[in-house]
Amino acid sequence: MLGELVIFGFSIEAWITLLTVVSIFVVMARSRIPAEVAFLGALTVLLVTGVVSEEEGMAGFGSEPVVIHAAFFVIIAGLMQTGVLYWLTKNVLGDPKNYNNALLRLMVPTSILAALLNSVNVVALFIDAVKIWARKLNISPSKLLLPLSYAATLGGMCTLLGNSSNLVVAGLYLNKTGQSMNLFEPLLPGLVLTVVGVLMVMMLQHYIPPRRSAEQSFETTSDYTVELLVPTDNPAVGETVEEAGLYSVKGGSLVEIVRFDREIIMPVPKDEWVLGGDRLIYAGQINEILELKRTHGLAAADHHVWSINDIDTKRKMRTAYVDFGSSLIGRSMSQCHFEQKNNVALVAVARQGYRVDGQPREIKLEAGDTLLLECPPKGDRLLEQETRHTVTFFDSHFVPQLGKKTVTSAIILVLMFLISSLHLMPLMASTMMAAGLMMLLGCCRITGVTKYIEWELLLILGATVVFSVAITKTGIADNIANQVLQLCGRNPYVVMAVMCLLASLVSEFVSDVGSSAVFFPIMFQQAEMLGCNPMPFVMSLMLSVTISFASPIGSNTHMLIYGPGSFKFTDFARLGIVMHIVLLTLALILVNIIYPLY
Amino acid sequence: MKTTFKEENNDFVMYFEGRLDTAAAPAVESEMTPLNDCTGHDIILDCSQLEYISSSGLRIFLAILKNAKPKGSHVFIRGLNDDLRQVFAMTGFTNLFEFK
């Protein structure tokens, strides 16, 4: 009975859906309730009131976007553990001089990559790389993550593969007309929109809020004290530290030399000689200092090293925390047999908040200290078991792990891109295959891989898909669209503009894919009724649903950076509303210039 | 710690006796001044009576070498005992000096 009741053109179920969706925005904007709790709460309302069935309510969690995202997290774990992300930040993003330069160096390559490889792929891939970069540049990650999201979505507009909604629209067009769209059909308007969008982000950069990332306060780059040994046959022996290039080091400084006979040189003058067996103590950014191992033949070892060739180059760097209640607390590494017993060598120590002075091996350890240990190439699990309750190993972005597996995981990634780009396999299958290969080929540790999956995000995505179903099912989108057509009369430009505005607004609240699926049949029919070429209607819809930048729900890429950037829900609206209005207007003009209506 | 400077067969010879540790190093360093002007002479550092050498002592030896090389002089080490030889080997000094 209730289901048949209609109030102001909407059924009771439609009103429940509308109120629930609006409530999410109010709750998330006004309270500190976590997003996933708000979304699950809303989903519960829709389930309990019978707006969606149990099957529909649960289907979202097994939907394509959820599965693809889950697989991506595993792929990202593999890329991080094998050093691909480290390589990317070092070589693709470069070394910008200031924030403006950083924006340009970030947005241009990521928009190009997104056009070819899908915006979600690129953002998921670059999030961690950009976070490391932000730490290097000493800017808040949010100041780079939001431009990354914009660049990827904008770049994604240029090809059918760039954004998921483009593929949905192209598929619906093929169903209706029997004509398949060219991969680069949206290139021309997409390119202009991308250039204008990138320039707008640069001009309106003060709208991007600086948010302190949770991880930022946990592990800082400037706090490590690193110890490196000069092997006997090192060519630097007999030279001064300055001549040997060991004094002025990028990202750090030489604070102390400990001689073979325990004599300490501190501070270190530029003309101090280097002797074999010296332990050089540096303070600074760990990744830059560790480069000295490769470039200057220094070693990480707890014993004397005669030749760098004696060092097992396959040994790898791992980071670990000193556990509470650990037997290491209150003792220095030189006072216990931890290194010998576990075949590890302490390279560096960091303590939250301040740098610890002195030789790392002589520092009295405290609970929570971060240790950088050189570990055997194999037997991670055994090492973790044997050191349980003493230290806890974790993966750090700062430790370079370049090796054969870097190449392996990069190949897996390229394969995934190729297979999904060439449609040899659906995107979901190719991402799952890549995630599986990452684990099978040892690019990421199988144990603990689930800790890389951001379950909160998956819950939100799953719930979002259900809202899309509810909005379509209860006729909200259909009803609004039809009423607009009655109001607009028969001017095709007005109809197109109003429909695109509505589609982009619905996209803001639901998802670009859902919005395009709802609006496509209506707009196509409108074009035919008005006797117009449907192409400008279709293309304007394709572009306008991706212009929804004002909320994290509207943009898949915004959703991906939401957690990592520690954004607030309303942060996206500041720049997003301006971008939405300008780019939507421009998209409509461009489409109508490129595709004639008659 | 005692040092003796002699000129033998046109070579400058410095005899070391005792323990060249960190405490003795500053005094020994100042006693090395005759070796500074070594143009036309090779230098021999006689360690037959040297019992111990610290890193500070090695720095003095290195300074002598760095001063002599541009002047075309050779620096030879003579009479190292096994312990000292081990220290020279470990610090990479075996590759820097010539031995007699």
XYZ file of C-alpha atoms in Angstrom:
698
model
C 0.000 0.000 0.000
C 2.693 2.403 1.076
C 4.709 1.629 -2.024
C 1.892 2.922 -4.229
C 1.533 6.239 -2.369
C 2.961 9.159 -4.378
C 3.917 12.490 -2.804
C 5.087 15.346 -5.077
C 5.660 12.859 -7.892
C 7.837 10.523 -5.841
C 6.916 7.241 -4.214
C 7.479 6.688 -0.494
C 10.473 4.507 -1.373
C 11.904 7.287 -3.518
C 11.520 9.744 -0.643
C 13.219 7.333 1.745
C 16.112 7.003 -0.714
C 16.370 10.772 -1.203
C 16.286 11.477 2.533
C 18.835 8.734 3.230
C 21.292 10.049 0.637
C 20.863 13.640 1.870
C 21.298 12.431 5.470
C 24.671 10.886 4.608
C 25.917 14.246 3.433
C 24.584 16.016 6.522
C 25.961 13.387 8.908
C 29.365 13.341 7.253
C 29.627 17.102 7.000
C 28.422 17.801 10.536
C 29.737 14.923 12.618
C 32.848 12.858 13.110
C 31.137 9.586 12.341
C 33.441 7.614 10.018
C 32.314 7.577 6.380
C 31.999 3.794 6.211
C 29.727 3.786 9.282
C 27.511 6.481 7.728
C 27.288 4.574 4.461
C 26.546 1.263 6.135
C 23.934 2.987 8.313
C 22.255 4.374 5.208
C 22.386 0.973 3.553
C 20.716 -0.519 6.633
C 17.883 2.033 6.332
C 17.351 1.106 2.663
C 17.352 -2.604 3.534
C 15.073 -2.342 6.559
C 12.527 -0.160 4.749
C 12.504 -2.586 1.837
C 13.707 -0.032 -0.754
C 16.319 -2.538 -1.836
C 16.070 -6.290 -1.493
C 18.603 -8.343 0.448
C 20.157 -9.482 -2.830
C 20.439 -5.915 -4.135
C 21.770 -4.694 -0.821
C 24.562 -7.245 -0.721
C 25.299 -7.278 -4.454
C 27.273 -4.054 -4.123
C 29.992 -5.721 -2.077
C 30.679 -8.222 -4.835
C 30.434 -5.644 -7.594
C 33.173 -4.865 -10.069
C 34.456 -1.616 -8.513
C 34.789 -3.281 -5.085
C 36.639 -6.334 -6.419
C 38.892 -4.226 -8.658
C 39.810 -1.956 -5.772
C 40.555 -4.897 -3.477
C 42.834 -6.425 -6.109
C 44.510 -3.053 -6.597
C 45.475 -2.907 -2.939
C 47.333 -6.196 -3.302
C 49.035 -4.973 -6.476
C 50.046 -1.795 -4.693
C 51.488 -3.881 -1.831
C 53.611 -5.757 -4.374
C 54.764 -2.569 -6.068
C 55.705 -1.059 -2.750
C 57.537 -4.071 -1.367
C 59.562 -4.564 -4.553
C 60.571 -0.920 -4.873
C 58.589 0.050 -7.992
C 56.922 2.899 -6.136
C 60.298 4.044 -4.848
C 61.614 3.981 -8.431
C 58.578 5.911 -9.686
C 58.994 8.772 -7.249
C 62.680 8.928 -7.940
C 62.493 8.817 -11.723
C 59.045 9.781 -12.989
C 58.115 12.578 -10.664
C 61.584 14.066 -10.479
C 62.935 16.678 -8.159
C 60.867 19.877 -8.388
C 62.078 23.166 -6.979
C 58.767 24.531 -5.706
C 55.079 23.693 -5.311
C 54.022 25.130 -8.700
C 56.736 23.149 -10.420
C 55.654 20.098 -8.429
C 52.040 20.494 -9.556
C 53.055 20.640 -13.202
C 55.453 17.700 -12.946
C 52.758 15.682 -11.231
C 49.693 16.586 -13.289
C 51.088 16.353 -16.834
C 52.459 12.779 -16.680
C 49.576 11.444 -14.580
C 46.936 12.875 -16.938
C 48.680 11.271 -19.923
C 48.978 7.950 -18.101
C 45.329 8.103 -17.016
C 44.184 8.568 -20.612
C 45.877 5.320 -21.550
C 45.543 3.265 -18.390
C 42.348 4.393 -16.635
C 42.254 7.150 -14.044
C 41.586 4.798 -11.116
C 44.636 2.670 -12.023
C 46.873 5.701 -12.142
C 45.641 7.269 -8.920
C 45.837 3.951 -7.058
C 49.361 3.529 -8.375
C 50.552 7.028 -7.594
C 48.977 7.633 -4.187
C 51.857 6.187 -2.212
C 54.461 7.567 -4.596
C 52.975 11.044 -4.210
C 52.896 10.671 -0.434
C 56.625 9.951 -0.366
C 57.158 12.889 -2.682
C 55.144 15.170 -0.415
C 57.357 14.181 2.515
C 60.452 14.935 0.473
C 59.119 18.343 -0.503
C 57.862 18.928 3.011
C 54.326 19.703 1.903
C 51.106 18.195 3.104
C 50.158 15.090 1.034
C 46.666 16.527 0.473
C 48.188 19.437 -1.502
C 49.427 16.926 -4.088
C 46.820 14.170 -3.836
C 43.908 16.385 -4.873
C 45.744 17.653 -8.001
C 46.667 14.014 -8.730
C 42.996 13.049 -8.613
C 42.019 15.967 -10.868
C 44.793 15.257 -13.356
C 43.878 11.582 -13.596
C 40.136 12.157 -14.051
C 40.734 14.982 -16.537
C 43.230 12.903 -18.499
C 40.800 10.004 -18.350
C 38.310 12.079 -20.341
C 40.500 11.828 -23.437
C 39.894 8.152 -24.245
C 37.181 5.547 -23.747
C 39.518 3.648 -21.416
C 40.325 6.680 -19.302
C 37.265 6.592 -17.057
C 34.923 3.685 -16.321
C 31.866 5.813 -17.188
C 33.264 6.429 -20.699
C 33.173 2.702 -21.333
C 29.632 2.456 -19.947
C 28.398 5.240 -22.274
C 30.244 3.750 -25.265
C 28.706 0.343 -24.528
C 25.188 1.787 -24.320
C 25.778 3.698 -27.579
C 26.827 0.486 -29.302
C 23.660 -1.238 -28.034
C 21.433 1.550 -29.337
C 23.067 2.265 -32.704
C 25.125 -0.820 -33.504
C 28.092 1.493 -34.090
C 31.166 1.161 -31.912
C 32.923 4.301 -30.824
C 36.572 4.909 -31.597
C 38.898 4.562 -28.606
C 39.924 8.196 -29.041
C 36.433 9.563 -29.762
C 36.440 11.982 -26.808
C 40.081 13.051 -27.391
C 39.472 16.533 -28.785
C 37.087 17.902 -26.151
C 38.853 15.827 -23.479
C 42.238 17.332 -24.292
C 40.987 20.920 -24.122
C 39.189 20.171 -20.837
C 42.340 18.561 -19.426
C 44.529 21.547 -20.295
C 41.996 24.027 -18.900
C 41.438 21.850 -15.804
C 45.157 21.547 -15.044
C 45.596 25.309 -15.426
C 42.603 25.923 -13.138
C 44.027 23.676 -10.408
C 47.294 25.579 -10.617
C 45.566 28.954 -10.462
C 43.153 27.969 -7.694
C 45.698 26.017 -5.634
C 44.878 27.988 -2.486
C 41.515 26.182 -2.443
C 43.338 22.895 -1.802
C 43.401 22.384 1.961
C 46.603 21.233 3.674
C 45.648 18.184 5.741
C 47.999 16.450 8.089
C 48.244 12.819 7.108
C 48.077 10.322 9.962
C 51.245 8.567 8.828
C 53.128 11.848 8.656
C 53.376 12.086 12.411
C 54.373 8.451 12.701
C 57.534 8.221 10.673
C 59.470 11.256 9.535
C 62.225 11.397 6.982
C 64.746 13.482 8.848
C 65.063 11.473 12.016
C 67.282 8.569 11.066
C 70.805 8.089 12.337
C 72.530 5.791 9.852
C 75.749 3.829 10.275
C 77.770 2.730 7.248
C 81.112 0.926 7.276
C 84.084 1.683 5.015
C 85.429 -1.688 3.788
C 89.219 -2.111 3.694
C 89.454 -2.057 -0.101
C 87.263 1.014 -0.523
C 88.841 3.551 -2.916
C 87.998 6.334 -0.451
C 90.632 5.062 2.002
C 93.415 7.619 2.218
C 91.271 10.450 0.849
C 89.545 13.154 2.860
C 85.807 12.784 3.434
C 85.249 15.748 1.122
C 87.446 14.367 -1.681
C 85.697 11.010 -1.413
C 82.266 12.636 -1.729
C 81.244 11.376 1.695
C 80.967 14.745 3.425
C 78.256 16.665 1.573
C 75.570 14.070 1.052
C 72.186 14.742 -0.502
C 69.502 14.540 2.147
C 71.833 14.138 5.124
C 75.058 15.077 6.875
C 78.074 13.227 8.217
C 77.872 13.766 11.960
C 80.475 11.381 13.323
C 83.234 8.958 12.422
C 83.954 6.005 14.694
C 87.446 4.582 14.020
C 88.408 0.922 14.266
C 89.917 1.608 17.718
C 86.649 3.249 18.908
C 88.091 6.767 18.623
C 85.286 9.167 17.769
C 85.715 12.128 15.438
C 82.932 14.611 16.098
C 82.284 17.082 14.570
C 83.841 15.813 11.372
C 86.049 18.348 9.554
C 85.970 18.340 5.734
C 89.646 17.348 5.556
C 89.344 14.329 7.857
C 90.953 11.232 6.356
C 88.956 8.115 5.600
C 90.423 4.888 7.012
C 89.317 1.339 6.278
C 87.054 0.104 9.077
C 85.645 3.564 9.757
C 82.004 3.686 10.707
C 80.471 6.768 9.178
C 77.462 8.045 11.093
C 75.012 10.084 9.043
C 71.831 11.879 10.031
C 69.088 12.540 7.525
C 66.812 10.988 4.923
C 67.277 7.297 4.892
C 66.803 6.627 1.181
C 69.340 9.257 0.104
C 71.938 8.087 2.621
C 71.458 4.434 1.714
C 72.301 5.359 -1.870
C 75.895 5.708 -0.591
C 76.036 1.932 -0.279
C 75.614 1.625 -4.009
C 77.465 4.723 -5.176
C 80.411 4.651 -2.750
C 80.721 0.956 -1.913
C 79.896 1.352 1.774
C 78.530 -1.547 3.796
C 76.021 -2.181 6.555
C 77.592 -4.708 8.903
C 78.147 -5.436 12.570
C 81.639 -6.837 11.890
C 84.651 -5.705 9.880
C 84.361 -6.012 6.113
C 87.525 -6.475 4.055
C 85.934 -6.096 0.662
C 82.544 -4.939 -0.529
C 82.508 -8.140 -2.620
C 82.268 -10.111 0.637
C 78.844 -8.586 1.259
C 75.853 -10.570 0.106
C 74.222 -8.041 -2.211
C 70.944 -9.904 -2.014
C 70.497 -8.929 1.616
C 67.664 -6.476 2.002
C 66.723 -3.587 4.191
C 63.713 -3.951 6.461
C 62.251 -1.662 9.071
C 61.036 -2.777 12.478
C 59.743 -1.256 15.695
C 61.029 -2.121 19.129
C 58.060 -3.749 20.860
C 56.761 -2.717 24.265
C 58.220 -5.206 26.738
C 61.010 -6.042 24.282
C 64.244 -7.444 25.697
C 66.102 -4.779 23.683
C 64.699 -1.899 25.740
C 67.332 -0.145 27.817
C 70.180 -1.942 26.045
C 72.259 -1.061 23.027
C 72.660 -3.377 20.051
C 76.334 -3.858 20.903
C 75.381 -5.147 24.361
C 73.194 -7.976 23.122
C 73.479 -10.724 20.552
C 70.368 -9.795 18.610
C 72.285 -9.156 15.369
C 74.406 -12.302 15.469
C 71.514 -14.498 16.588
C 69.215 -13.360 13.810
C 71.836 -12.708 11.111
C 70.825 -9.079 10.788
C 72.821 -5.853 10.924
C 71.576 -2.633 12.437
C 71.996 0.235 9.984
C 69.936 3.042 11.426
C 67.797 4.093 14.352
C 65.038 6.696 14.474
C 63.052 7.890 17.428
C 59.740 9.631 16.981
C 60.063 13.376 17.286
C 63.814 13.754 17.556
C 67.046 12.379 16.217
C 69.042 10.133 18.493
C 72.656 11.202 18.777
C 75.502 8.760 18.631
C 76.466 5.557 16.940
C 73.303 3.541 16.224
C 74.806 0.364 17.663
C 75.557 2.157 20.950
C 72.159 3.826 21.362
C 70.148 2.586 24.322
C 66.923 1.482 22.693
C 63.437 2.481 23.762
C 60.023 1.004 23.002
C 58.735 2.345 19.701
C 62.184 3.103 18.235
C 62.354 2.426 14.516
C 65.252 0.209 13.488
C 66.540 -0.225 9.973
C 67.993 -3.704 9.720
C 69.873 -5.371 6.908
C 68.319 -8.823 6.738
C 68.945 -12.106 4.921
C 67.425 -12.253 1.425
C 65.094 -15.085 2.361
C 63.218 -16.343 5.390
C 61.176 -13.230 6.209
C 58.556 -15.260 8.000
C 61.049 -17.195 10.100
C 62.784 -13.967 11.070
C 59.477 -12.396 12.044
C 58.602 -15.438 14.167
C 61.962 -15.586 15.914
C 61.986 -11.889 16.732
C 58.362 -11.816 17.889
C 57.824 -9.836 21.091
C 61.215 -8.184 20.514
C 60.646 -6.235 17.319
C 57.774 -5.946 14.821
C 58.693 -5.686 11.167
C 56.805 -3.289 8.891
C 57.149 -2.003 5.337
C 58.496 1.475 4.860
C 58.321 3.633 1.757
C 61.720 5.050 2.485
C 63.767 1.925 2.091
C 64.801 1.182 -1.474
C 64.358 -2.492 -2.402
C 65.486 -2.425 -6.014
C 66.303 -5.830 -7.488
C 65.030 -8.583 -9.762
C 61.591 -8.518 -8.180
C 61.300 -4.820 -9.008
C 61.421 -5.828 -12.667
C 59.050 -8.766 -12.094
C 56.374 -6.660 -10.439
C 56.794 -3.915 -13.056
C 56.235 -6.530 -15.785
C 53.115 -7.789 -13.996
C 51.816 -4.237 -13.880
C 52.514 -3.558 -17.565
C 50.896 -6.891 -18.469
C 47.808 -5.947 -16.496
C 47.620 -2.603 -18.283
C 48.114 -4.173 -21.706
C 45.587 -6.935 -21.162
C 42.887 -4.578 -19.888
C 43.712 -1.867 -22.450
C 43.481 -4.300 -25.359
C 40.325 -5.870 -23.891
C 41.886 -9.321 -23.866
C 40.313 -9.720 -20.466
C 37.834 -7.645 -18.448
C 39.473 -5.131 -16.104
C 38.297 -7.118 -13.070
C 39.871 -10.338 -14.314
C 43.144 -8.663 -15.279
C 43.513 -6.924 -11.912
C 42.760 -10.131 -10.022
C 45.269 -11.981 -12.181
C 47.904 -9.319 -11.479
C 47.213 -9.476 -7.733
C 47.528 -13.265 -7.815
C 50.794 -13.124 -9.774
C 52.224 -10.583 -7.330
C 51.710 -13.108 -4.521
C 52.679 -16.233 -6.479
C 55.934 -14.743 -7.767
C 56.900 -13.475 -4.345
C 56.569 -9.756 -5.110
C 54.501 -9.287 -1.989
C 54.396 -11.369 1.135
C 51.270 -13.517 1.237
C 51.080 -13.366 5.006
C 49.668 -10.080 6.130
C 48.718 -8.993 2.605
C 45.199 -8.255 3.833
C 46.531 -5.449 5.987
C 47.134 -3.503 2.780
C 43.447 -3.661 1.883
C 41.532 -0.593 2.956
C 38.349 -2.280 4.066
C 36.650 1.002 4.933
C 36.918 2.115 1.318
C 35.537 -1.185 0.044
C 32.557 -0.864 2.392
C 31.859 2.655 1.116
C 32.175 1.554 -2.513
C 29.889 -1.405 -1.938
C 27.247 0.796 -0.317
C 27.554 3.423 -3.094
C 26.693 0.808 -5.725
C 23.526 -0.006 -3.761
C 22.499 3.679 -3.674
C 22.855 3.709 -7.450
C 20.483 0.748 -7.647
C 18.014 2.419 -5.271
C 17.998 5.732 -7.149
C 17.415 3.974 -10.460
C 14.912 1.464 -9.049
C 12.720 3.984 -7.241
C 12.507 6.120 -10.396
C 14.095 9.218 -8.870
C 16.471 9.847 -11.771
C 13.864 8.951 -14.374
C 11.213 11.139 -12.807
C 13.442 14.206 -12.489
C 14.786 13.833 -16.030
C 11.326 13.582 -17.569
C 10.021 16.573 -15.670
C 12.945 18.657 -16.884
C 12.179 17.735 -20.475
C 8.623 18.983 -20.031
C 9.896 22.245 -18.577
C 12.618 22.889 -21.159
C 10.498 22.807 -24.281
C 12.087 21.782 -27.602
C 15.297 23.813 -27.685
C 17.970 21.073 -27.965
C 20.727 23.245 -26.510
C 18.671 24.000 -23.401
C 17.605 20.355 -23.039
C 21.199 19.147 -23.424
C 22.531 21.722 -20.954
C 19.883 21.005 -18.321
C 20.217 17.227 -18.678
C 24.008 17.384 -18.454
C 23.768 19.607 -15.405
C 21.390 17.119 -13.804
C 23.513 14.135 -14.817
C 26.600 15.727 -13.346
C 24.701 16.602 -10.157
C 23.381 13.049 -9.798
C 26.921 11.891 -10.497
C 28.111 14.030 -7.577
C 25.700 12.216 -5.268
C 25.791 8.703 -6.690
C 28.579 7.746 -9.072
C 29.585 8.623 -12.600
C 28.865 5.103 -13.814
C 25.392 5.018 -12.217
C 24.534 8.477 -13.484
C 25.587 7.748 -17.060
C 23.605 4.500 -17.044
C 20.467 6.320 -15.839
C 20.705 9.361 -18.103
C 21.881 7.711 -21.330
C 18.558 6.200 -22.490
C 16.650 9.375 -21.618
C 19.059 11.720 -23.417
C 19.326 9.449 -26.441
C 15.549 9.386 -26.733
C 15.373 13.156 -26.325
C 17.845 13.626 -29.191
C 15.737 11.420 -31.453
C 12.507 13.159 -30.434
C 14.077 16.534 -31.243
C 15.367 15.216 -34.583
C 19.008 15.834 -33.604
C 22.237 13.926 -34.074
C 22.506 11.868 -30.831
C 26.303 12.085 -30.765
C 26.555 15.557 -29.120
C 24.051 14.411 -26.468
C 26.022 11.230 -25.828
C 29.407 12.941 -25.755
C 28.213 15.755 -23.507
C 26.801 13.149 -21.107
C 30.071 11.194 -21.151
C 32.073 14.295 -20.255
C 29.640 15.831 -17.785
C 29.350 12.786 -15.506
C 33.123 12.816 -14.963
C 33.157 16.525 -14.131
C 31.593 15.795 -10.748
C 34.489 16.903 -8.603
C 32.712 18.402 -5.599
C 32.280 15.240 -3.512
C 34.329 12.089 -2.987
C 31.318 9.987 -4.033
C 31.099 11.637 -7.425
C 34.647 10.917 -8.400
C 36.227 7.473 -8.110
C 39.655 9.025 -7.931
C 38.596 11.419 -5.164
C 37.342 8.369 -3.270
C 40.764 6.752 -3.552
C 42.616 9.768 -2.143
C 39.993 10.466 0.545
C 41.628 8.338 3.246
C 45.309 8.675 2.320
C 45.043 12.479 2.197
C 43.121 12.669 5.498
C 40.571 14.858 3.715
C 37.355 16.075 5.239
C 34.203 15.329 3.263
C 33.648 19.016 2.449
C 37.247 19.625 1.291
C 36.409 18.525 -2.216
C 33.637 21.082 -2.627
C 35.885 24.141 -2.323
C 37.674 23.684 -5.638
C 35.226 21.124 -7.028
C 32.223 23.436 -7.413
C 34.211 26.012 -9.403
C 35.749 23.287 -11.570
C 32.344 21.674 -12.057
C 30.693 24.885 -13.332
C 33.546 26.036 -15.595
C 34.347 22.626 -17.103
C 30.704 21.695 -17.638
C 30.084 24.956 -19.533
C 33.237 24.444 -21.579
C 32.359 20.798 -22.299
C 28.937 21.782 -23.659
C 30.423 24.479 -25.894
C 33.200 22.205 -27.183
C 30.893 19.261 -27.909
C 28.501 21.470 -29.860
C 31.349 22.948 -31.907
C 32.836 19.526 -32.711
C 29.585 17.592 -33.239
C 26.852 19.417 -35.164
C 23.315 18.936 -33.851
C 21.777 18.448 -37.286
C 106.651 7.291 23.067
C 109.939 8.307 21.484
C 110.837 9.370 17.950
C 114.284 9.808 16.382
C 115.031 11.499 13.080
C 118.075 10.469 11.006
C 119.252 11.008 7.455
C 120.636 7.744 6.020
C 121.815 7.264 2.390
C 119.938 10.390 1.315
C 116.732 8.988 2.887
C 114.921 10.673 5.766
C 114.386 7.995 8.408
C 112.050 8.425 11.398
C 112.388 5.833 14.185
C 109.338 5.169 16.360
C 109.601 3.512 19.769
C 106.770 2.613 22.212
C 103.019 3.106 21.855
C 101.661 5.649 19.362
C 98.210 6.049 20.914
C 95.726 8.918 20.877
C 97.340 10.599 23.885
C 100.813 10.538 22.307
C 99.687 11.582 18.845
C 99.792 15.432 19.165
C 103.396 15.392 20.437
C 104.504 12.913 17.758
C 102.808 15.031 15.076
C 104.879 18.065 16.017
C 108.068 15.938 15.972
C 107.416 15.085 12.319
C 108.280 18.609 11.078
C 111.740 17.581 9.709
C 109.887 15.357 7.219
C 107.897 18.269 5.757
C 110.652 19.521 3.494
C 111.476 16.202 1.861
C 112.060 17.249 -1.747
C 114.725 14.968 -3.231
C 114.551 12.475 -0.363
C 112.552 9.320 0.231
C 111.076 8.816 3.693
C 111.383 5.658 5.769
C 109.152 5.226 8.808
C 110.903 2.637 10.948
C 108.405 0.794 13.139
C 110.719 -1.979 14.450
C 110.314 -0.683 18.017
C 106.702 0.462 17.656
C 104.397 -1.567 19.897
C 101.000 -0.101 19.094
C 99.444 2.374 16.698
C 96.035 3.996 17.110
C 93.884 5.595 14.413
C 95.388 8.962 15.402
C 98.850 7.510 14.701
C 97.729 6.270 11.310
C 96.441 9.750 10.511
C 99.952 11.100 11.165
C 101.462 8.509 8.793
C 98.852 9.421 6.172
C 99.605 13.123 6.558
C 103.309 12.400 5.917
C 102.403 10.440 2.796
C 100.064 13.173 1.500
C 102.799 15.756 2.017
C 105.548 13.690 0.360
C 103.714 12.460 -2.738
C 103.375 15.805 -4.562
C 107.106 16.376 -3.969
C 107.962 13.137 -5.743
C 109.150 11.408 -2.560
C 108.333 7.818 -1.693
C 107.250 6.842 1.810
C 108.335 3.386 3.016
C 107.280 1.554 6.168
C 109.879 -0.681 7.767
C 109.840 -3.324 10.470
C 106.132 -3.805 11.174
C 105.322 -6.489 13.745
C 102.393 -8.865 13.155
C 99.903 -6.869 15.199
C 100.744 -3.631 13.410
C 100.665 -5.383 10.052
C 97.132 -6.520 10.905
C 96.085 -2.936 11.689
C 97.634 -1.691 8.434
C 95.853 -4.438 6.491
C 92.467 -3.799 8.083
C 92.524 -0.055 7.517
C 93.558 -0.402 3.890
C 96.944 1.244 4.565
C 98.764 -1.725 3.006
C 97.569 -0.427 -0.366
C 98.680 3.145 0.317
C 102.261 2.693 1.538
C 105.312 0.907 0.235
C 107.019 -1.562 2.592
C 110.653 -2.448 3.174
